[in-house]
C-alpha positions as MATLAB code, in Angstrom:
seq = 'MVAGITLYLQSNFLKKMKKIIIVSVIVLFVSAGTFAQSNGTINLSKGQKYIVENRIITKGSSEMQGQTMESNTDVTSTYTIEVKDLNGTNYNMVNSISGIKMKMSMMGQDVNFDSDKKEDMDGEMGNKLKDFINQPKDVLMDKSGNVIVAKRTDTTKVNESLIKASETALLLKQMGNDPEGEGYGAKMAFMALPKKIKAGTSWKDSTSKDGVIRVTNYTAKDVKGNTATVSIEGTEKRDFKTEIQGMEVNTKTNGKFTGEEMVDVNTGVIIQNNTTTDTSGSVNVMGQDVPMSATITSVTTVKPI';
ca = [
     163.775  166.021  -91.814;
     160.770  164.279  -90.267;
     158.431  166.113  -92.653;
     160.542  164.997  -95.614;
     160.447  161.353  -94.492;
     156.689  161.589  -93.937;
     156.135  162.970  -97.436;
     158.356  160.245  -98.886;
     156.417  157.495  -97.074;
     153.098  159.022  -98.107;
     154.259  159.218 -101.727;
     155.368  155.579 -101.741;
     152.115  154.528 -100.083;
     150.046  156.358 -102.699;
     152.104  154.794 -105.503;
     151.508  151.334 -104.044;
     147.809  152.068 -103.603;
     147.538  153.253 -107.213;
     149.227  150.100 -108.475;
     146.887  147.932 -106.407;
     143.851  149.764 -107.785;
     145.088  149.435 -111.377;
     145.799  145.726 -110.871;
     142.315  145.374 -109.360;
     140.703  146.921 -112.445;
     142.640  144.625 -114.785;
     142.364  141.448 -112.731;
     138.741  141.775 -111.702;
     137.170  143.082 -114.892;
     139.242  141.791 -117.776;
     137.216  138.645 -118.362;
     133.606  138.543 -119.485;
     133.110  135.045 -120.830;
     129.826  133.163 -120.552;
     129.327  129.455 -120.047;
     125.933  127.800 -120.381;
     124.366  124.789 -118.718;
     121.607  123.021 -120.655;
     120.219  119.554 -121.298;
     122.289  119.172 -124.472;
     125.674  117.599 -125.070;
     128.880  118.421 -126.897;
     130.058  115.881 -129.476;
     133.771  115.954 -130.211;
     135.956  113.596 -132.232;
     139.035  111.860 -130.864;
     142.181  113.414 -132.279;
     140.493  116.691 -133.254;
     142.516  119.822 -132.530;
     141.281  123.376 -132.137;
     142.915  126.780 -131.936;
     141.133  129.262 -129.676;
     141.810  132.992 -129.844;
     140.397  135.315 -127.214;
     140.799  139.086 -127.443;
     139.725  141.258 -124.514;
     139.721  145.056 -124.618;
     139.174  146.773 -121.277;
     138.667  150.461 -120.561;
     138.614  151.117 -116.840;
     138.747  154.078 -114.510;
     138.982  154.579 -110.779;
     138.997  157.612 -108.519;
     141.332  158.092 -105.596;
     141.632  161.260 -103.516;
     139.981  163.296 -106.252;
     142.292  161.931 -108.932;
     140.912  159.852 -111.803;
     143.114  157.011 -112.995;
     142.496  155.527 -116.424;
     143.592  152.050 -117.508;
     143.340  150.532 -120.972;
     144.241  146.962 -121.861;
     144.190  144.970 -125.086;
     145.027  141.325 -124.443;
     144.955  138.494 -126.978;
     145.545  134.966 -125.741;
     145.756  131.905 -127.974;
     145.283  128.282 -126.919;
     145.559  124.914 -128.607;
     143.200  122.125 -127.561;
     143.432  118.469 -128.549;
     140.754  115.879 -127.832;
     142.833  112.870 -126.808;
     140.085  110.373 -125.991;
     136.487  109.798 -124.912;
     136.329  107.882 -121.644;
     132.714  106.998 -120.924;
     130.930  110.343 -120.904;
     134.095  112.406 -120.367;
     136.563  113.869 -122.830;
     140.266  113.708 -122.068;
     141.877  116.823 -123.532;
     145.265  118.478 -123.608;
     145.261  122.256 -123.630;
     148.031  124.851 -123.606;
     148.498  128.587 -123.923;
     150.399  128.998 -127.162;
     150.688  132.768 -127.138;
     149.865  135.994 -125.300;
     149.977  139.545 -126.617;
     149.364  142.499 -124.292;
     149.091  146.236 -124.703;
     148.439  148.096 -121.461;
     148.326  151.755 -120.562;
     148.147  152.651 -116.893;
     149.374  155.433 -114.606;
     150.908  157.187 -117.609;
     152.958  154.149 -118.561;
     152.636  151.810 -121.538;
     153.340  148.098 -121.282;
     153.715  145.914 -124.380;
     154.358  142.189 -124.439;
     154.448  139.565 -127.190;
     155.296  135.991 -126.211;
     156.474  135.330 -129.781;
     159.367  137.766 -129.244;
     162.434  136.324 -127.517;
     163.399  139.677 -126.029;
     159.972  139.935 -124.395;
     160.147  136.415 -122.993;
     163.587  137.193 -121.572;
     162.220  140.273 -119.825;
     160.349  140.768 -116.551;
     156.909  139.915 -117.938;
     158.234  136.884 -119.803;
     159.834  135.530 -116.647;
     156.453  135.728 -114.933;
     154.636  134.017 -117.811;
     157.146  131.358 -118.871;
     155.683  128.821 -116.459;
     152.285  129.164 -118.168;
     153.029  129.530 -121.892;
     153.492  126.343 -123.949;
     152.956  124.203 -120.854;
     150.374  121.505 -121.785;
     147.659  120.791 -119.219;
     145.403  117.753 -119.017;
     141.732  118.717 -118.990;
     138.773  116.446 -118.237;
     135.427  117.686 -119.554;
     132.053  115.930 -119.486;
     129.674  115.896 -122.435;
     127.690  118.745 -120.910;
     130.735  120.998 -121.241;
     131.651  121.028 -117.536;
     135.321  120.827 -116.578;
     135.877  118.129 -113.952;
     138.476  119.226 -111.419;
     140.599  116.553 -109.777;
     140.652  116.424 -105.988;
     143.671  118.219 -104.599;
     146.105  116.851 -102.043;
     147.261  118.923  -99.066;
     150.525  119.630 -100.891;
     148.609  120.790 -103.951;
     146.515  123.101 -101.804;
     149.669  124.758 -100.474;
     150.928  125.294 -104.016;
     147.495  126.549 -104.992;
     147.606  129.235 -102.298;
     150.929  130.429 -103.682;
     149.461  130.534 -107.173;
     146.519  132.603 -105.992;
     148.929  135.101 -104.442;
     150.527  135.769 -107.819;
     149.209  138.827 -109.663;
     150.253  137.195 -112.925;
     148.289  134.043 -112.138;
     145.239  136.103 -111.163;
     145.415  137.948 -114.452;
     145.759  134.693 -116.396;
     142.803  133.206 -114.586;
     140.593  136.153 -115.484;
     141.713  135.835 -119.108;
     140.424  132.253 -119.077;
     143.849  130.644 -118.833;
     143.125  129.323 -115.346;
     146.592  128.566 -113.908;
     145.066  126.319 -111.243;
     144.488  123.733 -113.965;
     140.691  123.935 -114.145;
     140.395  123.885 -117.900;
     142.379  126.779 -119.304;
     140.518  128.151 -122.338;
     138.450  124.989 -122.822;
     135.460  126.544 -121.082;
     135.204  129.278 -123.689;
     135.439  126.887 -126.658;
     132.415  124.621 -126.185;
     128.752  124.976 -125.214;
     126.114  122.268 -124.979;
     123.014  123.560 -126.765;
     119.487  122.409 -125.888;
     118.254  119.442 -127.898;
     116.128  120.280 -130.950;
     117.098  123.930 -130.730;
     115.198  126.323 -132.985;
     114.586  130.061 -133.325;
     113.021  131.285 -130.091;
     114.404  128.522 -127.881;
     115.552  130.058 -124.609;
     117.281  128.815 -121.475;
     118.906  130.208 -118.375;
     122.042  129.554 -116.357;
     122.939  130.808 -112.886;
     126.134  130.196 -110.940;
     127.423  131.242 -107.544;
     131.038  130.592 -106.627;
     133.778  132.360 -104.678;
     131.690  135.497 -104.167;
     130.645  135.790 -107.812;
     126.940  135.460 -108.675;
     126.229  135.252 -112.396;
     122.870  134.944 -114.167;
     122.824  134.421 -117.935;
     119.855  134.279 -120.318;
     120.206  132.688 -123.755;
     117.846  132.910 -126.734;
     118.353  131.290 -130.127;
     117.881  134.018 -132.747;
     117.977  131.604 -135.662;
     119.312  128.231 -136.763;
     120.663  127.932 -140.286;
     122.149  124.629 -141.348;
     124.547  123.515 -138.616;
     124.932  126.958 -137.043;
     122.844  128.484 -134.268;
     123.063  132.196 -133.516;
     122.397  132.787 -129.830;
     121.854  136.114 -128.072;
     123.215  136.520 -124.555;
     122.329  138.904 -121.748;
     122.762  138.763 -118.025;
     124.088  140.177 -114.779;
     127.110  139.566 -112.590;
     127.628  140.541 -108.968;
     131.001  140.268 -107.245;
     131.620  140.531 -103.512;
     134.846  138.944 -102.325;
     138.255  139.530 -100.795;
     141.671  138.861 -102.271;
     145.257  139.790 -101.501;
     147.414  141.912 -103.804;
     150.960  142.889 -102.848;
     150.336  141.796  -99.263;
     147.289  144.038  -98.857;
     143.718  142.796  -98.439;
     141.415  144.082 -101.175;
     137.637  143.858 -100.767;
     135.779  144.168 -104.066;
     132.091  144.861 -104.636;
     130.822  145.342 -108.206;
     127.660  144.974 -110.257;
     127.685  144.473 -114.014;
     125.490  143.797 -117.013;
     126.568  142.050 -120.192;
     125.128  141.430 -123.641;
     126.417  139.547 -126.618;
     125.950  137.059 -129.385;
     127.597  133.800 -130.331;
     127.540  131.337 -133.200;
     127.598  127.670 -132.201;
     127.870  124.467 -134.228;
     124.668  122.613 -133.294;
     126.208  119.194 -134.022;
     129.409  119.527 -131.995;
     128.812  122.355 -129.505;
     131.910  124.179 -130.728;
     131.568  127.951 -130.251;
     132.551  129.347 -133.637;
     132.573  132.935 -132.407;
     131.490  134.821 -129.298;
     131.158  138.599 -128.954;
     130.349  140.036 -125.524;
     130.293  143.525 -124.010;
     130.165  144.123 -120.272;
     129.625  147.338 -118.308;
     130.436  147.105 -114.627;
     130.934  149.459 -111.705;
     131.515  149.338 -107.985;
     134.353  149.865 -105.565;
     137.386  148.286 -104.004;
     138.296  148.811 -100.374;
     141.990  148.928  -99.508;
     143.226  149.798  -96.005;
     139.750  151.058  -95.093;
     139.540  153.362  -98.116;
     136.789  152.888 -100.723;
     137.862  153.546 -104.299;
     135.052  153.836 -106.893;
     135.771  152.149 -110.209;
     134.072  151.260 -113.482;
     134.984  149.383 -116.633;
     133.744  148.451 -120.079;
     134.992  145.131 -121.431;
     134.695  143.881 -125.003;
     135.529  140.222 -125.602;
     135.819  138.381 -128.924;
     136.519  134.650 -129.008;
     136.958  132.473 -132.089;
     137.417  128.693 -132.279;
     138.764  126.966 -135.394;
     139.576  123.292 -136.069;
     143.154  122.633 -137.187;
];
C-alpha cells in the first residue's frame, strides 16, 4: 500500500516536473526579437495604422532522468497599432492583440488554438487569453523607438505580481505581447536607424535587464531607395529566477542569433525581420538541473492599413 502511494506521488511529481520544463522551454526561448538604439529617429504620421504579424517557430528539447523531451511550437500573433498623436517628442499609440494562432506539440500531446474560432475562445486556452485579445492598450513611445513605461502605484504593483505568476502572461510577454502594458508588439514594429545611413554603416546595442544581457550588432548591407537592408548578429545570456506552478525555476542559458531586416529609412517602420536563434543551457527545479536547448525562427512583418 505504502509502495503504491509512493509510486503514485513520484509519478505525479515527475508529470509536474515535465510540464514545468516544457513551459520553461516555451516561455524562455520562444521570443527572439531585436530592438536597436541609435542616434536616429522614427517619423510616424498621426492617424496612421499598422498591422503587425509575428510568427515564431520553436524546436526545443530537454533531458530529464535520461529521458529526452521534445517540444515544438508554431505561434502567430497579430497586432494592430494606431498612431493617435504626437505630443512633443513622444508618440501616443493604441495597440491591441487582434489574433493568436498556436500549434504546440509537447509530451506526446498536440495543442491547437485559433482565436478566430469561437469554440477555441470558449475553451480552456481561450478563457486564459480573453483578457488579452482585442483589449486596446495605450502605448507611449519616444522618437528613438523606446517605450515609456508609466510609473506604477502600489496597487498596480500587486496586480503586476499576479500577472507575472500567470504562465499565459509569461508566454504572451515572450511573444512580444507584453501583458504588463509595456508596449505590446510596438517594440518589434519600429527601429530608429542612424542618420545618413549607407552600405557599411554599423552600430551596436547592449541591454541588461531582469537577468537578461543582450548584445546586438547591426550592419547596413545596402540602401536602395527608401529601404535599408540590415544584417543582425549578437548574443544573449539569461540568468534569472521565476516561479511556475508554485515552484522556483532558476534558468541559465547562452544563445547566439543572426538575422536580417528591411527598414523604411524615412519612417523607421520595420517592413520585415527574419531572425534565427540557437540557445542552450539548463533550468534548475527543486535542486535538479535539466539541460535544454532550442532553435527559434522568428518572422515579423509590418504593413500600413
